[in-house]
Coordinates of C-alpha atoms and ligand atoms in Angstrom, one line a residue:
Chain S
M605 CA 105.1 116.0 88.8
S606 CA 102.2 114.1 87.4
T607 CA 101.7 114.9 83.8
V608 CA 98.5 114.3 81.9
S609 CA 99.7 111.1 80.4
E610 CA 100.7 109.5 83.7
K611 CA 98.2 107.3 85.3
P612 CA 97.3 107.7 89.0
I613 CA 99.4 105.8 91.5
L614 CA 97.7 102.6 92.8
L615 CA 100.3 101.6 95.4
E616 CA 103.4 103.2 96.7
A617 CA 105.8 101.7 99.1
T618 CA 108.5 103.9 100.7
D619 CA 111.6 102.7 102.5
L620 CA 110.1 99.3 103.3
C621 CA 112.2 97.2 105.7
V622 CA 111.3 93.6 106.8
S623 CA 113.2 91.4 109.1
Y624 CA 113.0 87.8 110.1
G625 CA 114.1 88.0 113.7
K626 CA 117.4 89.9 113.6
V627 CA 118.1 89.2 110.0
E628 CA 116.9 92.0 107.7
A629 CA 115.5 90.6 104.4
L630 CA 114.4 93.8 102.9
H631 CA 116.2 97.1 103.4
K632 CA 114.6 100.5 102.4
V633 CA 112.8 99.2 99.4
S634 CA 110.7 101.8 97.6
L635 CA 108.4 101.0 94.6
R636 CA 105.4 102.5 92.9
I637 CA 102.7 100.9 90.8
R638 CA 100.4 102.9 88.6
E639 CA 96.9 102.0 87.7
G640 CA 96.7 99.6 84.8
E641 CA 100.4 98.9 84.7
I642 CA 102.4 95.7 85.0
V643 CA 105.3 96.3 87.3
T644 CA 107.9 93.5 87.7
V645 CA 110.4 92.8 90.4
I646 CA 113.2 90.6 89.2
G647 CA 116.1 89.3 91.2
P648 CA 118.0 86.1 92.1
N649 CA 116.8 83.5 94.5
G650 CA 116.9 84.8 98.1
A651 CA 116.8 88.5 97.1
G652 CA 113.7 89.1 99.1
K653 CA 111.0 89.1 96.4
T654 CA 108.6 86.8 98.3
T655 CA 109.3 88.7 101.5
L656 CA 108.3 91.9 99.7
L657 CA 104.9 90.5 98.4
S658 CA 104.2 88.9 101.8
C659 CA 104.7 92.3 103.5
L660 CA 102.5 94.1 101.0
M661 CA 99.8 91.5 101.5
G662 CA 100.0 91.8 105.3
L663 CA 101.3 88.3 105.9
L664 CA 104.5 89.8 107.4
P665 CA 104.9 93.0 109.4
G666 CA 107.3 95.6 108.1
Q667 CA 108.6 99.1 108.7
G668 CA 108.2 102.0 106.3
E669 CA 105.2 103.4 104.5
V670 CA 102.7 101.7 102.2
V671 CA 100.0 103.8 100.6
Y672 CA 97.4 102.0 98.6
I673 CA 94.7 104.1 96.7
G674 CA 95.5 107.0 99.0
R675 CA 95.1 104.9 102.1
S676 CA 98.0 104.1 104.4
L677 CA 98.4 100.4 105.2
G678 CA 99.9 99.5 108.6
N679 CA 100.9 96.3 110.2
D680 CA 97.5 95.9 111.9
D681 CA 95.7 95.9 108.6
E682 CA 95.1 92.2 108.3
V683 CA 95.4 90.1 105.2
E684 CA 91.6 89.7 105.1
E685 CA 91.1 93.5 105.1
R686 CA 93.6 94.0 102.3
V687 CA 91.7 91.4 100.2
G688 CA 88.6 93.5 100.7
L689 CA 90.5 96.5 99.4
G690 CA 91.3 94.7 96.1
L691 CA 94.7 93.5 96.9
T692 CA 95.3 89.8 95.9
L693 CA 98.3 87.6 96.1
V694 CA 99.0 84.5 94.2
P695 CA 101.7 83.0 96.4
E696 CA 104.8 81.2 95.3
K697 CA 103.5 77.9 96.8
R698 CA 100.0 78.5 95.2
E699 CA 98.3 77.5 98.5
L700 CA 95.4 75.8 96.8
F701 CA 92.8 73.8 98.6
A702 CA 94.0 70.4 97.5
D703 CA 91.1 68.2 98.6
M704 CA 88.5 70.5 97.0
S705 CA 87.3 70.7 93.5
V706 CA 88.6 73.3 91.0
E707 CA 85.2 74.9 91.0
D708 CA 85.1 75.1 94.8
N709 CA 88.6 76.6 94.8
L710 CA 87.4 79.3 92.4
L711 CA 84.2 79.9 94.4
L712 CA 86.2 80.5 97.5
G713 CA 88.2 83.1 95.6
A714 CA 85.0 85.1 95.6
F715 CA 84.4 84.5 99.4
D716 CA 85.2 88.1 100.4
R717 CA 83.0 89.6 97.8
Y718 CA 80.2 87.2 98.7
R719 CA 80.5 88.0 102.4
R720 CA 80.1 91.7 101.5
G721 CA 76.9 91.0 99.5
Q722 CA 78.3 90.7 96.0
R723 CA 76.7 87.5 94.9
D724 CA 77.6 87.6 91.2
Y725 CA 80.3 84.9 91.5
K726 CA 78.8 82.8 88.7
V727 CA 79.4 85.7 86.2
T728 CA 83.0 86.1 87.4
M729 CA 83.5 82.3 87.2
D730 CA 82.5 82.4 83.6
E731 CA 85.0 85.2 82.9
V732 CA 87.7 83.1 84.6
Y733 CA 86.7 80.1 82.6
A734 CA 87.0 82.2 79.4
I735 CA 90.5 83.1 80.3
F736 CA 91.5 79.6 81.4
P737 CA 89.3 77.2 79.4
R738 CA 91.4 74.3 80.8
L739 CA 89.9 75.0 84.2
K740 CA 86.4 74.6 83.0
E741 CA 87.3 71.1 81.6
R742 CA 88.7 70.3 85.0
A743 CA 85.9 71.9 87.1
G744 CA 85.0 68.8 89.1
Q745 CA 88.6 67.5 89.6
M746 CA 90.3 67.8 92.9
A747 CA 92.9 70.7 92.9
G748 CA 95.5 68.4 94.3
T749 CA 95.5 66.2 91.2
L750 CA 96.2 69.0 88.7
S751 CA 99.4 69.3 86.7
G752 CA 101.8 72.1 87.6
G753 CA 100.6 74.4 84.9
E754 CA 96.9 73.8 85.7
R755 CA 97.7 74.5 89.4
Q756 CA 99.1 77.9 88.5
M757 CA 96.1 78.7 86.3
L758 CA 93.8 77.7 89.1
A759 CA 95.8 79.9 91.6
M760 CA 95.5 82.8 89.2
G761 CA 91.9 82.1 88.4
R762 CA 91.0 81.9 92.1
A763 CA 92.7 85.2 92.7
L764 CA 90.8 86.8 89.8
M765 CA 87.6 85.7 91.4
A766 CA 88.2 88.4 93.9
K767 CA 88.1 91.0 91.1
P768 CA 91.4 92.5 92.3
R769 CA 92.6 96.0 91.5
L770 CA 96.1 94.9 92.1
L771 CA 97.1 91.3 91.4
M772 CA 100.4 90.2 92.9
L773 CA 102.0 87.2 91.3
D774 CA 104.9 85.4 93.0
E775 CA 107.0 83.6 90.3
P776 CA 104.1 82.3 88.3
S777 CA 106.6 80.6 85.9
L778 CA 108.3 78.6 88.7
G779 CA 108.7 74.9 87.8
L780 CA 106.6 75.1 84.6
A781 CA 107.4 74.0 81.0
P782 CA 108.3 76.8 78.5
L783 CA 105.1 76.4 76.6
I784 CA 103.0 76.9 79.7
I785 CA 105.1 79.8 80.8
R786 CA 104.4 81.6 77.5
E787 CA 100.7 81.0 78.1
I788 CA 100.8 82.3 81.6
F789 CA 102.7 85.5 80.5
K790 CA 100.2 86.0 77.7
T791 CA 97.5 85.9 80.2
V792 CA 99.2 88.4 82.4
A793 CA 99.4 90.8 79.5
R794 CA 95.7 90.2 78.9
L795 CA 94.8 91.0 82.4
R796 CA 96.4 94.5 82.0
D797 CA 94.1 95.0 79.0
M798 CA 91.2 94.1 81.3
G799 CA 92.2 96.9 83.7
V800 CA 93.9 94.8 86.4
S801 CA 97.2 96.2 87.6
V802 CA 99.8 93.5 88.2
L803 CA 102.9 93.3 90.4
L804 CA 104.9 90.5 88.9
V805 CA 107.8 88.9 90.8
E806 CA 110.0 86.7 88.7
Q807 CA 113.4 85.1 88.4
N808 CA 112.6 84.6 84.7
A809 CA 113.8 88.2 83.9
R810 CA 113.5 88.1 80.2
A811 CA 109.9 87.0 80.1
A812 CA 109.0 89.4 82.9
L813 CA 110.6 92.4 81.3
Q814 CA 109.0 91.7 78.0
V815 CA 105.6 91.8 79.4
A816 CA 106.0 94.6 82.1
D817 CA 105.9 98.4 81.7
Y818 CA 108.3 99.1 84.5
G819 CA 110.8 97.0 86.4
Y820 CA 112.8 96.9 89.6
V821 CA 115.9 94.7 90.2
L822 CA 116.1 93.4 93.8
E823 CA 119.4 92.1 95.1
T824 CA 120.0 91.0 98.7
G825 CA 117.0 92.9 99.9
E826 CA 117.7 96.2 98.2
V827 CA 116.6 97.8 94.9
S828 CA 119.8 98.0 92.8
L829 CA 118.2 99.2 89.5
E830 CA 114.9 100.4 88.3
G831 CA 113.4 101.9 85.1
P832 CA 111.0 101.3 82.3
S833 CA 111.2 97.7 81.1
S834 CA 112.3 98.7 77.6
E835 CA 115.3 100.4 79.2
L836 CA 116.1 97.7 81.7
I837 CA 116.1 95.0 79.0
N838 CA 118.9 96.9 77.2
D839 CA 120.8 97.8 80.3
P840 CA 124.2 96.2 80.2
R841 CA 124.1 95.4 83.9
V842 CA 120.8 93.6 83.6
I843 CA 122.0 91.8 80.5
E844 CA 125.1 90.6 82.2
A845 CA 123.5 89.5 85.4
Y846 CA 120.1 88.3 84.3
L847 CA 119.7 88.0 80.5
G848 CA 123.2 87.1 79.3
L849 CA 124.2 83.5 78.6
G850 CA 126.2 83.2 81.8
G851 CA 123.6 84.9 83.9
K852 CA 120.8 82.4 83.7
H853 CA 119.4 82.4 87.2
Chain N
M153 CA 71.1 37.2 126.7
D154 CA 67.9 36.7 124.9
F155 CA 66.8 38.5 121.8
Q156 CA 64.6 40.9 123.7
I157 CA 67.4 42.1 125.8
A158 CA 69.8 42.3 122.8
L159 CA 67.3 44.5 121.0
F160 CA 66.8 46.7 124.0
L161 CA 70.6 47.1 124.5
G162 CA 71.0 47.7 120.8
Q163 CA 68.4 50.5 121.0
D164 CA 70.2 52.0 123.9
G165 CA 73.6 51.7 122.1
L166 CA 72.2 53.4 119.0
T167 CA 70.6 56.2 120.9
N168 CA 73.8 57.0 122.9
G169 CA 75.9 56.4 119.8
A170 CA 73.9 59.0 117.8
I171 CA 74.7 61.6 120.5
Y172 CA 78.4 60.5 120.7
A173 CA 78.5 60.8 116.9
L174 CA 77.2 64.4 117.0
L175 CA 79.8 65.3 119.6
A176 CA 82.5 63.5 117.6
L177 CA 81.6 65.5 114.5
A178 CA 81.8 68.7 116.5
L179 CA 85.2 67.7 117.9
V180 CA 86.6 66.9 114.4
L181 CA 85.3 70.2 113.1
V182 CA 86.8 72.3 115.8
F183 CA 90.2 70.4 115.6
A184 CA 90.3 70.7 111.8
V185 CA 89.6 74.4 111.7
T186 CA 91.4 75.6 114.9
R187 CA 93.7 72.7 116.0
V188 CA 92.0 72.9 119.3
I189 CA 91.2 69.6 121.1
F190 CA 87.9 70.8 122.5
I191 CA 87.7 69.1 125.9
P192 CA 85.0 71.5 127.1
Q193 CA 82.6 70.1 124.4
G194 CA 80.9 68.0 127.1
E195 CA 80.2 71.0 129.3
F196 CA 78.0 72.4 126.6
V197 CA 76.0 69.2 126.8
A198 CA 75.5 69.7 130.6
Y199 CA 74.9 73.4 130.3
G200 CA 72.3 72.9 127.6
A201 CA 70.3 70.4 129.6
L202 CA 70.6 72.2 132.9
T203 CA 69.8 75.6 131.4
L204 CA 66.6 74.1 129.9
A205 CA 65.8 72.5 133.3
S206 CA 66.3 75.8 135.0
L207 CA 63.9 77.5 132.6
Q208 CA 61.3 74.9 133.1
A209 CA 61.6 75.4 136.9
G210 CA 60.6 79.0 136.1
N211 CA 64.1 80.5 137.0
V212 CA 66.3 82.7 135.0
P213 CA 69.2 80.3 134.3
A214 CA 72.5 81.3 135.9
T215 CA 74.3 80.7 132.6
L216 CA 72.8 84.0 131.5
W217 CA 75.1 85.8 133.9
L218 CA 78.0 84.0 132.3
V219 CA 76.9 85.2 128.8
L220 CA 76.5 88.7 130.1
A221 CA 79.9 88.7 131.7
L222 CA 81.7 87.1 128.8
G223 CA 79.9 89.5 126.4
V224 CA 81.2 92.5 128.3
A225 CA 84.7 91.1 128.3
V226 CA 84.6 90.4 124.5
A227 CA 83.1 93.8 123.8
L228 CA 85.8 95.5 125.8
L229 CA 88.6 93.6 124.1
D230 CA 87.2 93.9 120.6
G231 CA 86.1 97.5 121.2
V232 CA 89.6 98.6 122.4
Q233 CA 91.2 96.8 119.5
A234 CA 88.9 98.5 117.0
M235 CA 89.4 101.9 118.5
R236 CA 93.2 101.5 118.5
H237 CA 92.8 100.4 114.9
G238 CA 90.8 103.5 114.2
S239 CA 88.0 101.5 112.7
T240 CA 85.0 102.8 114.6
R241 CA 82.6 101.4 112.0
R242 CA 83.1 98.0 113.7
L243 CA 81.8 99.3 117.0
P244 CA 78.1 99.0 116.4
R245 CA 78.4 95.3 115.5
I246 CA 80.6 94.6 118.4
I247 CA 78.1 96.2 120.8
L248 CA 75.1 94.6 119.2
V249 CA 76.5 91.0 119.2
N250 CA 78.2 91.1 122.6
L251 CA 76.1 93.5 124.7
A252 CA 72.7 94.2 123.1
V253 CA 71.7 90.6 122.3
P254 CA 72.6 89.2 125.8
A255 CA 70.8 92.3 127.3
L256 CA 67.7 91.6 125.2
L257 CA 67.8 88.0 126.3
W258 CA 67.9 89.1 129.9
L259 CA 64.9 91.4 129.3
V260 CA 63.0 88.6 127.7
L261 CA 63.8 86.1 130.4
G262 CA 63.0 88.6 133.1
S263 CA 59.6 89.4 131.8
A264 CA 58.3 86.1 130.6
D265 CA 56.6 83.4 132.7
L266 CA 59.3 80.9 131.8
A267 CA 57.8 77.7 133.3
T268 CA 54.6 77.9 131.3
L269 CA 56.2 78.7 127.9
P270 CA 55.8 76.0 125.2
L271 CA 58.7 73.5 125.2
L272 CA 59.9 74.6 121.8
V273 CA 60.3 78.2 123.0
Q274 CA 62.1 77.0 126.1
I275 CA 64.5 75.0 124.0
L276 CA 65.2 77.9 121.7
L277 CA 65.8 80.2 124.7
A278 CA 68.2 77.6 126.3
L279 CA 70.1 77.4 123.0
A280 CA 70.1 81.2 122.7
I281 CA 71.7 81.4 126.1
V282 CA 74.3 78.6 125.8
V283 CA 75.4 78.7 122.2
P284 CA 76.9 82.3 122.3
L285 CA 79.3 81.0 125.0
G286 CA 81.0 79.0 122.2
P287 CA 82.3 81.9 120.1
M288 CA 82.9 84.0 123.3
I289 CA 85.1 81.3 124.8
Y290 CA 86.9 81.1 121.5
R291 CA 87.5 84.9 121.5
L292 CA 88.7 85.0 125.0
A293 CA 90.6 81.8 125.5
Y294 CA 91.8 80.6 122.0
Q295 CA 91.9 83.5 119.6
P296 CA 94.8 85.3 121.4
I297 CA 96.9 82.1 121.0
A298 CA 95.5 80.9 117.7
E299 CA 99.1 80.3 116.4
A300 CA 100.3 78.4 119.4
S301 CA 101.1 74.6 119.4
V302 CA 98.5 71.9 119.6
L303 CA 99.8 71.1 123.1
M304 CA 99.4 74.7 124.3
L305 CA 95.9 74.8 122.9
L306 CA 95.2 71.5 124.7
I307 CA 96.4 72.9 128.0
V308 CA 94.0 75.9 127.5
S309 CA 91.2 73.4 126.7
V310 CA 91.8 71.6 130.0
A311 CA 91.8 75.0 131.9
V312 CA 88.5 76.0 130.2
H313 CA 87.0 72.6 131.0
V314 CA 87.9 73.0 134.7
V315 CA 86.6 76.5 134.9
L316 CA 83.3 75.5 133.2
I317 CA 82.9 72.5 135.5
G318 CA 83.4 74.8 138.5
L319 CA 81.0 77.4 137.2
G320 CA 78.5 74.6 136.5
L321 CA 78.5 73.5 140.1
L322 CA 78.1 77.1 141.2
F323 CA 75.2 77.7 138.7
F324 CA 73.3 74.5 139.0
G325 CA 74.3 73.0 142.3
A326 CA 75.2 69.3 142.8
E327 CA 71.7 68.1 142.1
G328 CA 70.9 66.2 138.9
T329 CA 67.9 67.0 136.8
R330 CA 65.8 65.5 134.1
T331 CA 63.6 67.4 131.7
P332 CA 60.3 66.1 130.4
A333 CA 60.3 64.1 127.1
F334 CA 59.5 66.0 123.9
T335 CA 56.6 63.5 123.4
D336 CA 55.5 61.3 126.3
G337 CA 54.9 57.6 125.9
M338 CA 56.1 54.5 124.2
L339 CA 55.8 53.1 120.7
D340 CA 54.9 49.4 120.8
L341 CA 56.7 47.6 118.0
G342 CA 55.7 44.1 119.0
V343 CA 59.1 42.7 119.6
T344 CA 60.2 45.7 121.6
T345 CA 58.9 49.1 122.8
L346 CA 60.5 52.4 121.9
Q347 CA 60.3 55.6 123.9
Y348 CA 59.2 58.4 121.7
Q349 CA 62.1 60.4 123.1
T350 CA 64.4 57.8 121.6
L351 CA 62.9 58.4 118.2
W352 CA 63.3 62.2 118.8
I353 CA 67.0 61.6 119.5
L354 CA 67.6 59.4 116.5
A355 CA 65.6 61.6 114.1
S356 CA 67.2 64.9 115.4
S357 CA 70.7 63.5 115.2
A358 CA 70.1 62.2 111.6
V359 CA 68.6 65.6 110.6
L360 CA 71.5 67.5 112.2
I361 CA 74.1 65.2 110.5
V362 CA 72.5 65.7 107.1
A363 CA 72.3 69.4 107.8
L364 CA 76.0 69.5 108.6
Y365 CA 76.7 67.5 105.4
V366 CA 74.8 70.0 103.3
F367 CA 76.4 72.9 105.1
F368 CA 79.9 71.7 104.4
G369 CA 79.2 70.4 100.9
R370 CA 77.0 73.2 99.6
S371 CA 77.2 76.5 101.4
I372 CA 80.1 78.9 100.8
Y373 CA 80.6 79.3 104.6
G374 CA 80.9 75.6 105.0
K375 CA 83.4 75.4 102.2
A376 CA 85.3 78.3 103.8
L377 CA 85.6 76.3 107.0
R378 CA 86.9 73.3 105.1
A379 CA 89.3 75.6 103.2
T380 CA 90.7 76.9 106.5
A381 CA 91.1 73.4 107.7
L382 CA 93.0 72.5 104.5
N383 CA 95.2 75.5 104.0
R384 CA 95.1 78.4 106.5
T385 CA 97.3 80.7 104.4
G386 CA 95.4 80.0 101.2
A387 CA 92.1 80.7 103.1
R388 CA 93.4 84.0 104.5
L389 CA 94.4 85.1 101.0
M390 CA 90.8 84.6 100.0
G391 CA 89.7 86.9 102.8
I392 CA 88.5 84.0 105.0
S393 CA 89.7 85.1 108.4
T394 CA 91.0 82.5 110.7
T395 CA 89.2 84.3 113.5
M396 CA 85.9 84.1 111.7
A397 CA 86.4 80.4 111.0
G398 CA 87.3 79.7 114.6
K399 CA 84.2 81.5 115.9
L400 CA 82.0 79.8 113.4
S401 CA 83.3 76.3 114.3
F402 CA 83.0 77.0 118.0
T403 CA 79.4 78.3 117.5
L404 CA 78.5 75.0 115.7
A405 CA 80.2 73.0 118.4
A406 CA 78.4 74.8 121.1
L407 CA 75.1 74.4 119.2
I408 CA 75.7 70.6 118.7
G409 CA 76.7 70.2 122.4
A410 CA 73.9 72.1 123.9
F411 CA 71.3 70.5 121.6
S412 CA 72.7 67.0 122.4
G413 CA 72.2 67.7 126.1
I414 CA 68.7 68.9 125.5
L415 CA 68.0 65.7 123.5
I416 CA 69.2 63.3 126.1
S417 CA 68.1 65.0 129.4
P418 CA 64.7 63.4 129.2
I419 CA 66.3 59.9 129.3
T420 CA 69.3 60.5 131.4
T421 CA 69.8 62.4 134.6
L422 CA 72.4 65.0 134.0
Y423 CA 74.6 66.7 136.6
Y424 CA 76.8 69.7 136.3
D425 CA 79.8 67.5 135.5
S426 CA 78.0 64.7 133.5
G427 CA 79.1 66.3 130.2
F428 CA 82.7 65.3 130.6
L429 CA 82.2 61.6 130.3
I430 CA 79.7 62.0 127.5
G431 CA 82.1 64.3 125.6
L432 CA 85.0 61.9 126.2
K433 CA 83.0 59.1 124.5
G434 CA 82.5 61.4 121.5
F435 CA 86.2 62.0 121.7
V436 CA 86.9 58.3 121.4
G437 CA 84.9 58.2 118.2
A438 CA 86.7 61.3 116.9
I439 CA 90.0 59.6 117.6
I440 CA 88.9 56.6 115.6
G441 CA 88.4 59.0 112.8
G442 CA 91.9 60.4 113.4
L443 CA 90.3 63.7 114.3
A444 CA 90.1 64.2 110.5
S445 CA 87.5 62.0 108.9
Y446 CA 83.9 63.0 109.6
P447 CA 82.2 59.7 108.5
V448 CA 84.8 57.5 110.4
A449 CA 84.4 59.6 113.5
A450 CA 80.6 59.3 113.4
A451 CA 80.8 55.5 112.8
G452 CA 83.4 55.2 115.5
A453 CA 81.2 57.1 117.9
I454 CA 78.2 54.8 117.2
L455 CA 80.4 51.8 117.8
V456 CA 81.3 53.3 121.1
G457 CA 77.6 53.6 121.9
F458 CA 77.0 49.9 121.1
L459 CA 80.1 48.8 123.0
E460 CA 79.0 50.7 126.0
A461 CA 75.4 49.3 125.9
Y462 CA 76.5 45.7 125.6
S463 CA 79.3 45.9 128.1
S464 CA 76.9 47.4 130.6
F465 CA 75.1 44.1 130.3
Y466 CA 78.0 41.7 130.5
A467 CA 80.3 43.7 132.9
S468 CA 78.4 46.7 134.0
A469 CA 81.0 47.6 136.6
Y470 CA 83.6 47.9 133.9
K471 CA 81.6 49.5 131.1
E472 CA 83.6 52.8 131.2
V473 CA 86.9 51.0 131.4
I474 CA 85.9 48.9 128.4
V475 CA 84.8 51.9 126.3
F476 CA 88.0 53.8 127.0
T477 CA 90.2 50.8 126.6
L478 CA 89.0 50.8 123.0
I479 CA 91.3 53.8 122.5
I480 CA 94.4 51.6 122.9
P481 CA 93.9 49.3 119.9
V482 CA 92.7 52.3 117.9
L483 CA 95.8 54.3 118.7
L484 CA 98.0 51.3 117.9
W485 CA 96.3 50.8 114.6
R486 CA 96.6 54.5 113.8
S487 CA 100.3 54.7 114.7
L488 CA 100.9 51.6 112.5
T489 CA 99.0 52.8 109.5
S490 CA 99.6 56.5 109.5
H491 CA 102.3 57.8 107.2
H492 CA 103.8 60.8 108.9
S493 CA 103.9 63.7 106.6
E494 CA 106.7 66.3 107.1
E495 CA 104.9 68.9 105.1
E496 CA 102.0 69.3 107.4
E497 CA 102.1 72.2 109.8
Ligands
ADP295 N1 110.6 82.4 107.2 C1 111.8 82.8 107.1 N2 112.6 82.9 108.2 C2 113.9 83.4 108.1 N3 114.4 83.8 107.0 C3 113.7 83.8 105.9 C4 112.4 83.3 105.9 N4 111.9 83.4 104.6 C5 112.9 83.9 103.9 N5 114.0 84.2 104.6 C6 115.2 84.7 104.2 O1 114.9 86.0 103.6 C7 115.7 86.2 102.4 C8 114.7 86.5 101.3 O2 113.9 85.4 101.0 P1 112.7 85.4 100.0 O3 111.9 86.7 100.2 O4 112.0 84.1 100.0 O5 113.5 85.6 98.6 P2 113.1 85.3 97.1 O6 111.6 85.2 97.1 O7 113.6 86.5 96.4 O8 113.8 84.1 96.7 C9 116.5 85.0 102.2 O9 117.8 85.2 102.7 C10 115.8 83.9 103.0 O10 116.7 83.0 103.5
MG296 MG1 110.4 83.7 96.4

């Protein structure tokens, strides 16, 4: 089925189910991310988006199959191992090291590579500073004292320090001002140009579909719609539920 | 009390305080990274001193058997886990760290004339035997329940403490020992005299504290430990494994404990169970720092040292009571000033 123009598959999840105790939060979710693509998962609050990313990252156990670069990932593949494989998550809560400086936060983003003998973190840090000049201005400041937008930049910058193959972003626009949101999405588009694949989870459906190549709509733990973003953005069901005037989630 | 005595007591207080400060720092570190209240900290003090004494008597220290036994247990657990996981590439490292290194140590100890070795070599050997017990105990007792409540971890700490005390009696007997001073003799300062060993203790503690400061402030592994203490999930997402951080902090705590014991055993007779009281005084210091602040914990521990020295003069029968009573005003002050944060785990 793969034609010449189609890029190789980076990650493929098939029939993924995740439960919190007896409550099933994800039911038979399948999705596919190709190399160099931005794939977005949109859906209302409580749909299971964070649950999906947590499971892919290994923070939560799940059932179903996840294949990443031809390698099957199981529940006993720990988070730390997945980081080593080039999977990186920027969580919804950012999870920064509040009492450490911006620079130390970034440095620790390269911890796994450092541990495995790749000591070029200074070069990577300069690349991150080039993407987020604001972080360079704030290098010595404690992460806990940053503004919301800066915190998101730091969370993304810290993730990029790991040189991920697949960057997973959980609602990067959450709680940010429109101007900052635009900047963040511009950066996401730039990352694709730099060869990073992105799995972008958003409630801000319009912005997400504008930047993404392919999209999934997640509702109450199941994929209700999927398709190229250009098609989804014109799909009446999506317009009504997520893009229309009344459907501002 | 005349000036001479005050000076002498002050010297005593500072020396003990320096040791309590080291132990307090180790306790804060272990608690911040793993949430374990490390009661067995004191046992490392006793094990370090008694293992060195045993080497100096020309014997293979019985603590070596414990390292060998725990090493086999850890290798089995980790080995089975790695096999089930299908990651055989981890096996060489597991075997090397837990089986090969202790076996090599056994070989060295069995072939050398231990009593005649230079003191420095004896000290390094004692540390090489006792320090691995730290990460091994973490692996066996704490890692399986790393996510449990602080209370549960505390209960395990008490259990580990009791087991280590029992083993200590078995290994070393009820006799106390002293080891020879690093440098014999006294330094005459005119107003007072100072044992050279006291200088060793003060200088070594200062060096160790500075080294810890540099480690946490500059090295990426030190920062990784701090990161785990600040935000466990955030750290895991950077590939900083909670297990690695736990083992590293236990290794440091074991090193600090054992080295403290080696430092003080020339000036104090240590028994298999002496570590507990010493560790508890470090703990009082750590509590003063709220189990969170390194500088306050160290300062608190030094205060404990002084309080102990001076109360041993004024009311020697009550000196332990006075030191431990210090906890009450500290706890009161803590409970009055702390703002309880709901967000914290
Ligand atoms: N830790 C948890 N324990 C129990 N239920 C949870 C937990 N986290 C999320 N859920 C539930 O799982 C569902 C999906 O949540 P989540 O993945 O956070 O959604 P989203 O990120 O799309 O807003 C929700 O119904 C939520 O209440
Ligand atoms: Mg969410």
